[in-house]
């Protein structure tokens, strides 16, 4: 396989392209972020946006909130720096870890923020997980769509047109570039939702695919993006904070730990220095394992590339982390398989049916 000459991402990474020097487009985007964006001007632009919505309703904005590092930082920044009155909106995907629940309560109390939590029908979720795994090799369709659709539904219900997310997609992929993010071309809207969030499958698609008499179409409502006519009537704006303030995960983690007592919770298959990563999901190790089977790289490679781009890690040391941690069989795989009624042989067959060429894996070599 071909790998980026700078950050180690392989050619199987979604949206990746390489230039004549062998560098990937995501690395080039980060160069653009550091050298071509006038962040002072973007900060002022963000303040102007906030002034359009501040004090116009019960809440100044909606903040989609998991309790992980990015949503906690976003909430803290909006309350502490910009003195907003936000409503925290949480879609509970069913796999929140105890530590993140503790963090969530602590953060809301310290910041004095009101919040709302929604948990979908668990029987429906399990059907959607299995169907999504079969169709896309990714069992998280319900999570992707719920996290992005439900806050927009909250915005309509509470007549709060401004929704503020965390990092822009340009930080990790090239669905949008940093030029898009900072020119206003990237908004967290229906176009983005249909472009990659829902994996190309709508709620109506899933009803037909699952084709079960036990699936009540009404249970699919939290996974539907609101009608554009309703959003236009609201005069909504859905933006990423990282399009206006440069995103730096490690600095932000240090800040929320110091200011809010936010606690890390090391996830499966991740080096110890990344205890802040994906603290909200008990099934993250399974998802990373699936990515490895399909694309030949996992969470450690993703994290190492971020540190390499920020000059915190050299490529050789990053490769050592990848070799040590990526591609291992998760300890909780039997629990996951029992939950969905699959054997490991069936799971492997499904996963390998979604392999992205030119990667191929001999599962007998998995540790």
mmCIF file of C-alpha atoms in Angstrom:
data_model
loop_
_atom_site.group_PDB
_atom_site.id
_atom_site.type_symbol
_atom_site.label_atom_id
_atom_site.label_comp_id
_atom_site.label_asym_id
_atom_site.label_seq_id
_atom_site.Cartn_x
_atom_site.Cartn_y
_atom_site.Cartn_z
ATOM 1 C CA UNK A 1 0.000 0.000 0.000
ATOM 2 C CA UNK A 2 0.996 3.605 -0.526
ATOM 3 C CA UNK A 3 1.358 5.811 2.568
ATOM 4 C CA UNK A 4 1.650 9.550 3.036
ATOM 5 C CA UNK A 5 5.301 10.556 3.133
ATOM 6 C CA UNK A 6 4.578 12.815 6.101
ATOM 7 C CA UNK A 7 1.807 11.492 8.305
ATOM 8 C CA UNK A 8 1.637 7.731 7.516
ATOM 9 C CA UNK A 9 -2.023 7.677 6.409
ATOM 10 C CA UNK A 10 -2.550 4.928 3.793
ATOM 11 C CA UNK A 11 -4.239 5.234 0.423
ATOM 12 C CA UNK A 12 -7.282 3.450 1.869
ATOM 13 C CA UNK A 13 -8.135 6.478 4.047
ATOM 14 C CA UNK A 14 -11.380 8.079 2.932
ATOM 15 C CA UNK A 15 -10.969 11.094 0.606
ATOM 16 C CA UNK A 16 -7.155 10.813 0.547
ATOM 17 C CA UNK A 17 -5.036 11.943 -2.394
ATOM 18 C CA UNK A 18 -1.255 12.315 -2.739
ATOM 19 C CA UNK A 19 0.732 15.040 -4.467
ATOM 20 C CA UNK A 20 3.992 14.774 -6.393
ATOM 21 C CA UNK A 21 5.967 14.785 -3.143
ATOM 22 C CA UNK A 22 3.939 11.914 -1.722
ATOM 23 C CA UNK A 23 2.199 14.120 0.854
ATOM 24 C CA UNK A 24 -1.523 13.635 1.426
ATOM 25 C CA UNK A 25 -4.208 16.274 1.000
ATOM 26 C CA UNK A 26 -5.053 16.228 4.725
ATOM 27 C CA UNK A 27 -1.463 17.183 5.588
ATOM 28 C CA UNK A 28 -1.615 19.938 2.996
ATOM 29 C CA UNK A 29 -4.862 21.189 4.546
ATOM 30 C CA UNK A 30 -3.109 21.496 7.906
ATOM 31 C CA UNK A 31 -0.354 23.512 6.264
ATOM 32 C CA UNK A 32 -3.045 25.798 4.865
ATOM 33 C CA UNK A 33 -4.615 26.020 8.331
ATOM 34 C CA UNK A 34 -1.317 27.166 9.851
ATOM 35 C CA UNK A 35 -0.103 29.534 7.147
ATOM 36 C CA UNK A 36 -3.015 30.879 5.126
ATOM 37 C CA UNK A 37 -5.896 31.445 7.536
ATOM 38 C CA UNK A 38 -6.299 34.802 9.243
ATOM 39 C CA UNK A 39 -7.535 33.450 12.556
ATOM 40 C CA UNK A 40 -7.923 36.899 14.100
ATOM 41 C CA UNK A 41 -10.328 37.810 11.330
ATOM 42 C CA UNK A 42 -12.169 34.501 11.730
ATOM 43 C CA UNK A 43 -12.532 35.136 15.463
ATOM 44 C CA UNK A 44 -14.122 38.522 14.775
ATOM 45 C CA UNK A 45 -16.406 36.944 12.203
ATOM 46 C CA UNK A 46 -17.529 34.402 14.802
ATOM 47 C CA UNK A 47 -18.299 37.173 17.283
ATOM 48 C CA UNK A 48 -20.410 38.899 14.627
ATOM 49 C CA UNK A 49 -22.371 35.681 14.054
ATOM 50 C CA UNK A 50 -22.999 35.318 17.788
ATOM 51 C CA UNK A 51 -24.239 38.899 18.010
ATOM 52 C CA UNK A 52 -26.963 38.060 15.490
ATOM 53 C CA UNK A 53 -28.432 35.373 17.770
ATOM 54 C CA UNK A 54 -27.507 36.342 21.309
ATOM 55 C CA UNK A 55 -30.474 37.094 23.563
ATOM 56 C CA UNK A 56 -33.103 36.457 20.892
ATOM 57 C CA UNK A 57 -34.707 33.446 22.619
ATOM 58 C CA UNK A 58 -34.606 31.193 25.657
ATOM 59 C CA UNK A 59 -31.226 29.900 24.492
ATOM 60 C CA UNK A 60 -28.537 31.566 22.403
ATOM 61 C CA UNK A 61 -27.542 28.314 20.716
ATOM 62 C CA UNK A 62 -27.688 24.528 20.758
ATOM 63 C CA UNK A 63 -24.467 22.620 21.491
ATOM 64 C CA UNK A 64 -24.505 18.935 20.482
ATOM 65 C CA UNK A 65 -22.905 17.362 23.528
ATOM 66 C CA UNK A 66 -21.451 13.901 24.203
ATOM 67 C CA UNK A 67 -19.181 14.728 27.128
ATOM 68 C CA UNK A 68 -16.063 13.905 25.117
ATOM 69 C CA UNK A 69 -13.139 16.282 24.743
ATOM 70 C CA UNK A 70 -14.415 18.250 21.740
ATOM 71 C CA UNK A 71 -17.960 18.949 22.920
ATOM 72 C CA UNK A 72 -16.755 19.816 26.432
ATOM 73 C CA UNK A 73 -14.224 22.297 25.067
ATOM 74 C CA UNK A 74 -16.823 23.804 22.737
ATOM 75 C CA UNK A 75 -19.313 24.255 25.568
ATOM 76 C CA UNK A 76 -16.672 25.718 27.894
ATOM 77 C CA UNK A 77 -15.462 28.172 25.249
ATOM 78 C CA UNK A 78 -18.952 29.399 24.408
ATOM 79 C CA UNK A 79 -19.892 29.926 28.045
ATOM 80 C CA UNK A 80 -16.563 31.140 29.412
ATOM 81 C CA UNK A 81 -15.275 33.292 26.563
ATOM 82 C CA UNK A 82 -18.405 34.381 24.713
ATOM 83 C CA UNK A 83 -20.856 34.442 27.663
ATOM 84 C CA UNK A 84 -23.553 32.546 25.772
ATOM 85 C CA UNK A 85 -26.565 30.782 27.216
ATOM 86 C CA UNK A 86 -26.510 27.418 25.364
ATOM 87 C CA UNK A 87 -28.661 24.321 25.609
ATOM 88 C CA UNK A 88 -26.680 21.088 25.633
ATOM 89 C CA UNK A 89 -28.315 18.456 23.444
ATOM 90 C CA UNK A 90 -27.205 14.840 23.892
ATOM 91 C CA UNK A 91 -28.139 11.893 21.694
ATOM 92 C CA UNK A 92 -27.434 8.773 23.777
ATOM 93 C CA UNK A 93 -26.208 6.123 21.328
ATOM 94 C CA UNK A 94 -26.359 3.428 24.005
ATOM 95 C CA UNK A 95 -22.646 2.997 24.708
ATOM 96 C CA UNK A 96 -21.699 5.862 26.990
ATOM 97 C CA UNK A 97 -19.007 4.858 29.468
ATOM 98 C CA UNK A 98 -19.443 5.590 33.210
ATOM 99 C CA UNK A 99 -16.596 8.108 33.268
ATOM 100 C CA UNK A 100 -18.077 10.238 30.510
ATOM 101 C CA UNK A 101 -21.430 10.293 32.316
ATOM 102 C CA UNK A 102 -19.639 11.598 35.422
ATOM 103 C CA UNK A 103 -17.815 14.185 33.312
ATOM 104 C CA UNK A 104 -21.064 15.293 31.723
ATOM 105 C CA UNK A 105 -22.799 15.929 35.041
ATOM 106 C CA UNK A 106 -19.768 17.753 36.424
ATOM 107 C CA UNK A 107 -19.407 20.004 33.380
ATOM 108 C CA UNK A 108 -23.071 20.995 33.294
ATOM 109 C CA UNK A 109 -23.034 21.834 36.988
ATOM 110 C CA UNK A 110 -19.836 23.874 36.866
ATOM 111 C CA UNK A 111 -20.892 25.826 33.781
ATOM 112 C CA UNK A 112 -24.512 26.221 34.848
ATOM 113 C CA UNK A 113 -25.801 24.890 31.546
ATOM 114 C CA UNK A 114 -29.212 23.347 30.936
ATOM 115 C CA UNK A 115 -29.308 20.106 28.975
ATOM 116 C CA UNK A 116 -31.554 17.550 27.367
ATOM 117 C CA UNK A 117 -30.716 13.862 26.747
ATOM 118 C CA UNK A 118 -32.506 11.550 24.326
ATOM 119 C CA UNK A 119 -32.126 7.770 24.212
ATOM 120 C CA UNK A 120 -33.703 5.906 21.257
ATOM 121 C CA UNK A 121 -35.515 2.562 21.335
ATOM 122 C CA UNK A 122 -32.809 -0.016 22.100
ATOM 123 C CA UNK A 123 -34.512 -2.799 20.146
ATOM 124 C CA UNK A 124 -34.559 -0.545 17.107
ATOM 125 C CA UNK A 125 -30.917 0.416 17.651
ATOM 126 C CA UNK A 126 -29.770 -3.222 17.587
ATOM 127 C CA UNK A 127 -31.614 -3.829 14.298
ATOM 128 C CA UNK A 128 -30.015 -0.731 12.792
ATOM 129 C CA UNK A 129 -26.564 -1.716 14.023
ATOM 130 C CA UNK A 130 -26.763 -5.119 12.359
ATOM 131 C CA UNK A 131 -28.135 -3.742 9.098
ATOM 132 C CA UNK A 132 -25.514 -1.009 8.976
ATOM 133 C CA UNK A 133 -22.755 -3.542 9.638
ATOM 134 C CA UNK A 134 -24.010 -5.756 6.821
ATOM 135 C CA UNK A 135 -24.442 -2.906 4.337
ATOM 136 C CA UNK A 136 -21.436 -0.715 5.128
ATOM 137 C CA UNK A 137 -19.147 -2.610 7.478
ATOM 138 C CA UNK A 138 -19.912 0.068 10.076
ATOM 139 C CA UNK A 139 -22.428 -0.619 12.855
ATOM 140 C CA UNK A 140 -22.615 3.039 13.906
ATOM 141 C CA UNK A 141 -25.252 4.355 11.481
ATOM 142 C CA UNK A 142 -27.669 5.028 14.332
ATOM 143 C CA UNK A 143 -24.945 6.952 16.149
ATOM 144 C CA UNK A 144 -23.815 9.025 13.152
ATOM 145 C CA UNK A 145 -27.319 10.013 12.127
ATOM 146 C CA UNK A 146 -28.714 10.507 15.627
ATOM 147 C CA UNK A 147 -25.851 12.716 16.776
ATOM 148 C CA UNK A 148 -26.225 14.992 13.733
ATOM 149 C CA UNK A 149 -29.988 14.923 13.197
ATOM 150 C CA UNK A 150 -31.316 15.120 16.748
ATOM 151 C CA UNK A 151 -29.669 18.461 17.714
ATOM 152 C CA UNK A 152 -31.238 20.003 14.613
ATOM 153 C CA UNK A 153 -34.621 18.696 15.761
ATOM 154 C CA UNK A 154 -33.979 20.265 19.171
ATOM 155 C CA UNK A 155 -33.178 23.574 17.468
ATOM 156 C CA UNK A 156 -36.623 23.562 15.854
ATOM 157 C CA UNK A 157 -38.458 22.465 19.006
ATOM 158 C CA UNK A 158 -36.816 25.180 21.104
ATOM 159 C CA UNK A 159 -36.885 27.806 18.353
ATOM 160 C CA UNK A 160 -33.111 28.225 18.609
ATOM 161 C CA UNK A 161 -31.642 28.795 15.134
ATOM 162 C CA UNK A 162 -27.915 28.676 15.967
ATOM 163 C CA UNK A 163 -26.242 25.265 16.384
ATOM 164 C CA UNK A 164 -22.513 25.160 17.208
ATOM 165 C CA UNK A 165 -20.414 22.009 16.781
ATOM 166 C CA UNK A 166 -16.743 21.362 17.532
ATOM 167 C CA UNK A 167 -14.026 20.602 14.992
ATOM 168 C CA UNK A 168 -14.552 20.963 11.223
ATOM 169 C CA UNK A 169 -14.232 17.884 8.999
ATOM 170 C CA UNK A 170 -11.129 19.401 7.413
ATOM 171 C CA UNK A 171 -9.229 18.449 10.566
ATOM 172 C CA UNK A 172 -9.380 14.737 9.636
ATOM 173 C CA UNK A 173 -10.667 14.213 6.076
ATOM 174 C CA UNK A 174 -10.992 16.023 2.756
ATOM 175 C CA UNK A 175 -14.754 15.983 2.352
ATOM 176 C CA UNK A 176 -14.178 19.664 3.030
ATOM 177 C CA UNK A 177 -10.916 21.585 3.073
ATOM 178 C CA UNK A 178 -9.777 24.210 5.567
ATOM 179 C CA UNK A 179 -10.298 26.703 2.781
ATOM 180 C CA UNK A 180 -13.947 25.572 2.736
ATOM 181 C CA UNK A 181 -14.162 25.664 6.525
ATOM 182 C CA UNK A 182 -12.901 29.204 6.836
ATOM 183 C CA UNK A 183 -14.637 30.623 3.750
ATOM 184 C CA UNK A 184 -18.069 29.583 4.967
ATOM 185 C CA UNK A 185 -18.484 26.779 2.408
ATOM 186 C CA UNK A 186 -18.490 24.093 5.087
ATOM 187 C CA UNK A 187 -21.564 24.242 7.261
ATOM 188 C CA UNK A 188 -22.912 21.367 9.309
ATOM 189 C CA UNK A 189 -26.030 21.110 7.186
ATOM 190 C CA UNK A 190 -28.136 18.617 5.238
ATOM 191 C CA UNK A 191 -25.611 18.542 2.400
ATOM 192 C CA UNK A 192 -22.919 17.388 4.796
ATOM 193 C CA UNK A 193 -25.344 14.962 6.466
ATOM 194 C CA UNK A 194 -26.134 13.272 3.152
ATOM 195 C CA UNK A 195 -22.598 13.546 1.844
ATOM 196 C CA UNK A 196 -21.026 11.246 4.426
ATOM 197 C CA UNK A 197 -22.678 11.277 7.858
ATOM 198 C CA UNK A 198 -25.508 8.853 7.023
ATOM 199 C CA UNK A 199 -23.243 6.520 5.006
ATOM 200 C CA UNK A 200 -25.511 7.047 2.009
ATOM 201 C CA UNK A 201 -28.586 5.589 3.732
ATOM 202 C CA UNK A 202 -31.591 7.597 4.862
ATOM 203 C CA UNK A 203 -34.014 6.657 7.628
ATOM 204 C CA UNK A 204 -36.537 5.567 4.980
ATOM 205 C CA UNK A 205 -33.848 3.466 3.308
ATOM 206 C CA UNK A 206 -33.172 1.712 6.592
ATOM 207 C CA UNK A 207 -36.858 0.938 7.157
ATOM 208 C CA UNK A 208 -36.939 -0.846 3.812
ATOM 209 C CA UNK A 209 -33.596 -2.567 4.348
ATOM 210 C CA UNK A 210 -34.392 -3.896 7.807
ATOM 211 C CA UNK A 211 -37.830 -4.961 6.551
ATOM 212 C CA UNK A 212 -39.020 -6.152 9.947
ATOM 213 C CA UNK A 213 -42.628 -6.096 11.198
ATOM 214 C CA UNK A 214 -41.193 -5.232 14.613
ATOM 215 C CA UNK A 215 -39.644 -1.989 13.317
ATOM 216 C CA UNK A 216 -42.083 0.836 13.953
ATOM 217 C CA UNK A 217 -41.355 3.675 11.486
ATOM 218 C CA UNK A 218 -42.068 6.135 14.299
ATOM 219 C CA UNK A 219 -38.951 4.872 16.076
ATOM 220 C CA UNK A 220 -36.889 6.188 13.158
ATOM 221 C CA UNK A 221 -37.758 9.840 13.741
ATOM 222 C CA UNK A 222 -34.619 10.724 15.769
ATOM 223 C CA UNK A 223 -32.480 9.619 12.814
ATOM 224 C CA UNK A 224 -34.190 11.900 10.290
ATOM 225 C CA UNK A 225 -32.663 15.213 9.354
ATOM 226 C CA UNK A 226 -35.380 17.891 9.693
ATOM 227 C CA UNK A 227 -37.167 19.096 6.578
ATOM 228 C CA UNK A 228 -35.319 21.941 4.897
ATOM 229 C CA UNK A 229 -38.502 24.052 4.849
ATOM 230 C CA UNK A 230 -38.648 23.875 8.672
ATOM 231 C CA UNK A 231 -34.990 24.822 9.016
ATOM 232 C CA UNK A 232 -35.361 27.707 6.581
ATOM 233 C CA UNK A 233 -38.402 28.915 8.467
ATOM 234 C CA UNK A 234 -36.236 28.887 11.603
ATOM 235 C CA UNK A 235 -33.497 30.790 9.683
ATOM 236 C CA UNK A 236 -30.997 28.338 11.103
ATOM 237 C CA UNK A 237 -27.215 28.429 11.063
ATOM 238 C CA UNK A 238 -25.196 25.293 11.877
ATOM 239 C CA UNK A 239 -21.439 25.871 12.146
ATOM 240 C CA UNK A 240 -18.248 24.376 13.587
ATOM 241 C CA UNK A 241 -16.306 26.331 16.208
ATOM 242 C CA UNK A 242 -13.094 25.023 14.638
ATOM 243 C CA UNK A 243 -13.846 26.987 11.484
ATOM 244 C CA UNK A 244 -13.287 30.181 13.486
ATOM 245 C CA UNK A 245 -10.814 29.110 16.195
ATOM 246 C CA UNK A 246 -7.808 26.890 15.339
ATOM 247 C CA UNK A 247 -8.384 23.375 16.667
ATOM 248 C CA UNK A 248 -5.658 21.842 18.850
ATOM 249 C CA UNK A 249 -6.889 18.781 20.712
ATOM 250 C CA UNK A 250 -4.054 18.412 23.223
ATOM 251 C CA UNK A 251 -4.118 22.050 24.286
ATOM 252 C CA UNK A 252 -7.881 21.882 24.620
ATOM 253 C CA UNK A 253 -7.761 18.696 26.710
ATOM 254 C CA UNK A 254 -5.289 20.342 29.108
ATOM 255 C CA UNK A 255 -7.598 23.328 29.377
ATOM 256 C CA UNK A 256 -10.785 21.393 30.207
ATOM 257 C CA UNK A 257 -8.892 19.228 32.684
ATOM 258 C CA UNK A 258 -7.640 22.326 34.492
ATOM 259 C CA UNK A 259 -10.836 24.376 34.270
ATOM 260 C CA UNK A 260 -13.519 21.711 34.659
ATOM 261 C CA UNK A 261 -11.844 18.699 36.221
ATOM 262 C CA UNK A 262 -12.619 16.700 33.068
ATOM 263 C CA UNK A 263 -11.148 13.210 33.378
ATOM 264 C CA UNK A 264 -9.624 10.939 30.762
ATOM 265 C CA UNK A 265 -10.614 7.279 30.389
ATOM 266 C CA UNK A 266 -8.236 5.197 28.275
ATOM 267 C CA UNK A 267 -10.063 3.269 25.561
ATOM 268 C CA UNK A 268 -9.253 -0.144 24.129
ATOM 269 C CA UNK A 269 -6.308 -0.491 21.759
ATOM 270 C CA UNK A 270 -4.970 3.033 22.225
ATOM 271 C CA UNK A 271 -1.535 4.140 23.581
ATOM 272 C CA UNK A 272 -1.638 5.460 27.136
ATOM 273 C CA UNK A 273 -0.840 9.067 26.176
ATOM 274 C CA UNK A 274 -4.178 9.253 24.351
ATOM 275 C CA UNK A 275 -6.449 8.645 27.314
ATOM 276 C CA UNK A 276 -8.617 11.556 26.176
ATOM 277 C CA UNK A 277 -9.639 9.906 22.896
ATOM 278 C CA UNK A 278 -13.182 8.561 22.363
ATOM 279 C CA UNK A 279 -13.894 8.338 26.082
ATOM 280 C CA UNK A 280 -17.616 8.344 25.309
ATOM 281 C CA UNK A 281 -17.922 4.967 23.539
ATOM 282 C CA UNK A 282 -17.661 1.464 24.972
ATOM 283 C CA UNK A 283 -17.635 0.012 21.447
ATOM 284 C CA UNK A 284 -14.872 2.179 19.999
ATOM 285 C CA UNK A 285 -12.392 -0.692 20.072
ATOM 286 C CA UNK A 286 -14.719 -2.774 17.888
ATOM 287 C CA UNK A 287 -15.139 0.076 15.424
ATOM 288 C CA UNK A 288 -11.376 0.614 15.210
ATOM 289 C CA UNK A 289 -10.866 -3.118 14.684
ATOM 290 C CA UNK A 290 -13.356 -3.036 11.809
ATOM 291 C CA UNK A 291 -11.486 -0.116 10.277
ATOM 292 C CA UNK A 292 -8.254 -2.086 10.463
ATOM 293 C CA UNK A 293 -9.802 -5.121 8.774
ATOM 294 C CA UNK A 294 -11.260 -2.915 6.024
ATOM 295 C CA UNK A 295 -8.560 -0.273 5.536
ATOM 296 C CA UNK A 296 -5.369 -1.523 7.178
ATOM 297 C CA UNK A 297 -5.022 1.133 9.853
ATOM 298 C CA UNK A 298 -6.684 1.955 13.163
ATOM 299 C CA UNK A 299 -7.076 4.529 15.919
ATOM 300 C CA UNK A 300 -3.388 4.702 16.843
ATOM 301 C CA UNK A 301 -2.459 5.638 13.284
ATOM 302 C CA UNK A 302 -5.160 8.323 13.314
ATOM 303 C CA UNK A 303 -3.829 9.788 16.573
ATOM 304 C CA UNK A 304 -0.191 9.577 15.545
ATOM 305 C CA UNK A 305 -0.879 11.481 12.335
ATOM 306 C CA UNK A 306 -2.401 14.351 14.314
ATOM 307 C CA UNK A 307 0.676 14.578 16.536
ATOM 308 C CA UNK A 308 3.006 14.371 13.536
ATOM 309 C CA UNK A 309 1.208 17.273 11.839
ATOM 310 C CA UNK A 310 1.519 19.305 15.033
ATOM 311 C CA UNK A 311 5.255 18.500 15.377
ATOM 312 C CA UNK A 312 4.735 16.544 18.606
ATOM 313 C CA UNK A 313 5.840 13.187 17.231
ATOM 314 C CA UNK A 314 8.217 12.059 14.516
ATOM 315 C CA UNK A 315 7.193 9.539 11.900
ATOM 316 C CA UNK A 316 9.429 6.746 13.208
ATOM 317 C CA UNK A 317 8.025 6.964 16.742
ATOM 318 C CA UNK A 318 4.515 7.154 15.339
ATOM 319 C CA UNK A 319 5.095 3.968 13.381
ATOM 320 C CA UNK A 320 6.188 2.181 16.546
ATOM 321 C CA UNK A 321 2.895 3.114 18.217
ATOM 322 C CA UNK A 322 0.942 1.887 15.219
ATOM 323 C CA UNK A 323 2.797 -1.433 15.125
ATOM 324 C CA UNK A 324 2.244 -1.970 18.837
ATOM 325 C CA UNK A 325 -1.434 -1.079 19.139
ATOM 326 C CA UNK A 326 -3.317 -1.192 15.834
ATOM 327 C CA UNK A 327 -4.997 -4.295 14.468
ATOM 328 C CA UNK A 328 -5.449 -6.279 17.672
ATOM 329 C CA UNK A 329 -8.592 -8.309 18.386
ATOM 330 C CA UNK A 330 -10.624 -6.375 21.006
ATOM 331 C CA UNK A 331 -11.271 -8.082 24.321
ATOM 332 C CA UNK A 332 -14.969 -7.149 24.226
ATOM 333 C CA UNK A 333 -15.598 -8.647 20.775
ATOM 334 C CA UNK A 334 -17.537 -11.652 22.228
ATOM 335 C CA UNK A 335 -19.888 -9.257 24.045
ATOM 336 C CA UNK A 336 -20.511 -7.319 20.831
ATOM 337 C CA UNK A 337 -21.142 -10.503 18.840
ATOM 338 C CA UNK A 338 -23.606 -11.830 21.400
ATOM 339 C CA UNK A 339 -25.473 -8.521 21.385
ATOM 340 C CA UNK A 340 -26.012 -8.697 17.606
ATOM 341 C CA UNK A 341 -26.430 -12.480 17.416
ATOM 342 C CA UNK A 342 -23.348 -13.084 15.275
ATOM 343 C CA UNK A 343 -20.553 -15.623 15.339
ATOM 344 C CA UNK A 344 -16.994 -14.406 14.964
ATOM 345 C CA UNK A 345 -16.793 -16.185 11.621
ATOM 346 C CA UNK A 346 -19.844 -14.242 10.407
ATOM 347 C CA UNK A 347 -18.385 -10.990 11.727
ATOM 348 C CA UNK A 348 -15.086 -11.583 9.937
ATOM 349 C CA UNK A 349 -16.835 -12.463 6.699
ATOM 350 C CA UNK A 350 -18.915 -9.275 6.842
ATOM 351 C CA UNK A 351 -15.930 -7.110 7.690
ATOM 352 C CA UNK A 352 -13.738 -8.539 4.928
ATOM 353 C CA UNK A 353 -16.506 -8.063 2.364
ATOM 354 C CA UNK A 354 -15.960 -4.315 2.864
ATOM 355 C CA UNK A 355 -12.170 -4.343 2.462
ATOM 356 C CA UNK A 356 -10.854 -1.310 0.579
ATOM 357 C CA UNK A 357 -8.284 -2.257 -2.108
ATOM 358 C CA UNK A 358 -5.370 -2.611 -2.276
ATOM 359 C CA UNK A 359 -5.388 -3.642 1.401
ATOM 360 C CA UNK A 360 -5.927 -7.286 2.250
ATOM 361 C CA UNK A 361 -5.663 -9.009 5.624
ATOM 362 C CA UNK A 362 -4.886 -12.526 6.769
ATOM 363 C CA UNK A 363 -7.059 -12.832 9.884
ATOM 364 C CA UNK A 364 -4.956 -15.741 11.123
ATOM 365 C CA UNK A 365 -2.220 -13.197 11.875
ATOM 366 C CA UNK A 366 -4.429 -11.130 14.220
ATOM 367 C CA UNK A 367 -3.254 -11.077 17.847
#
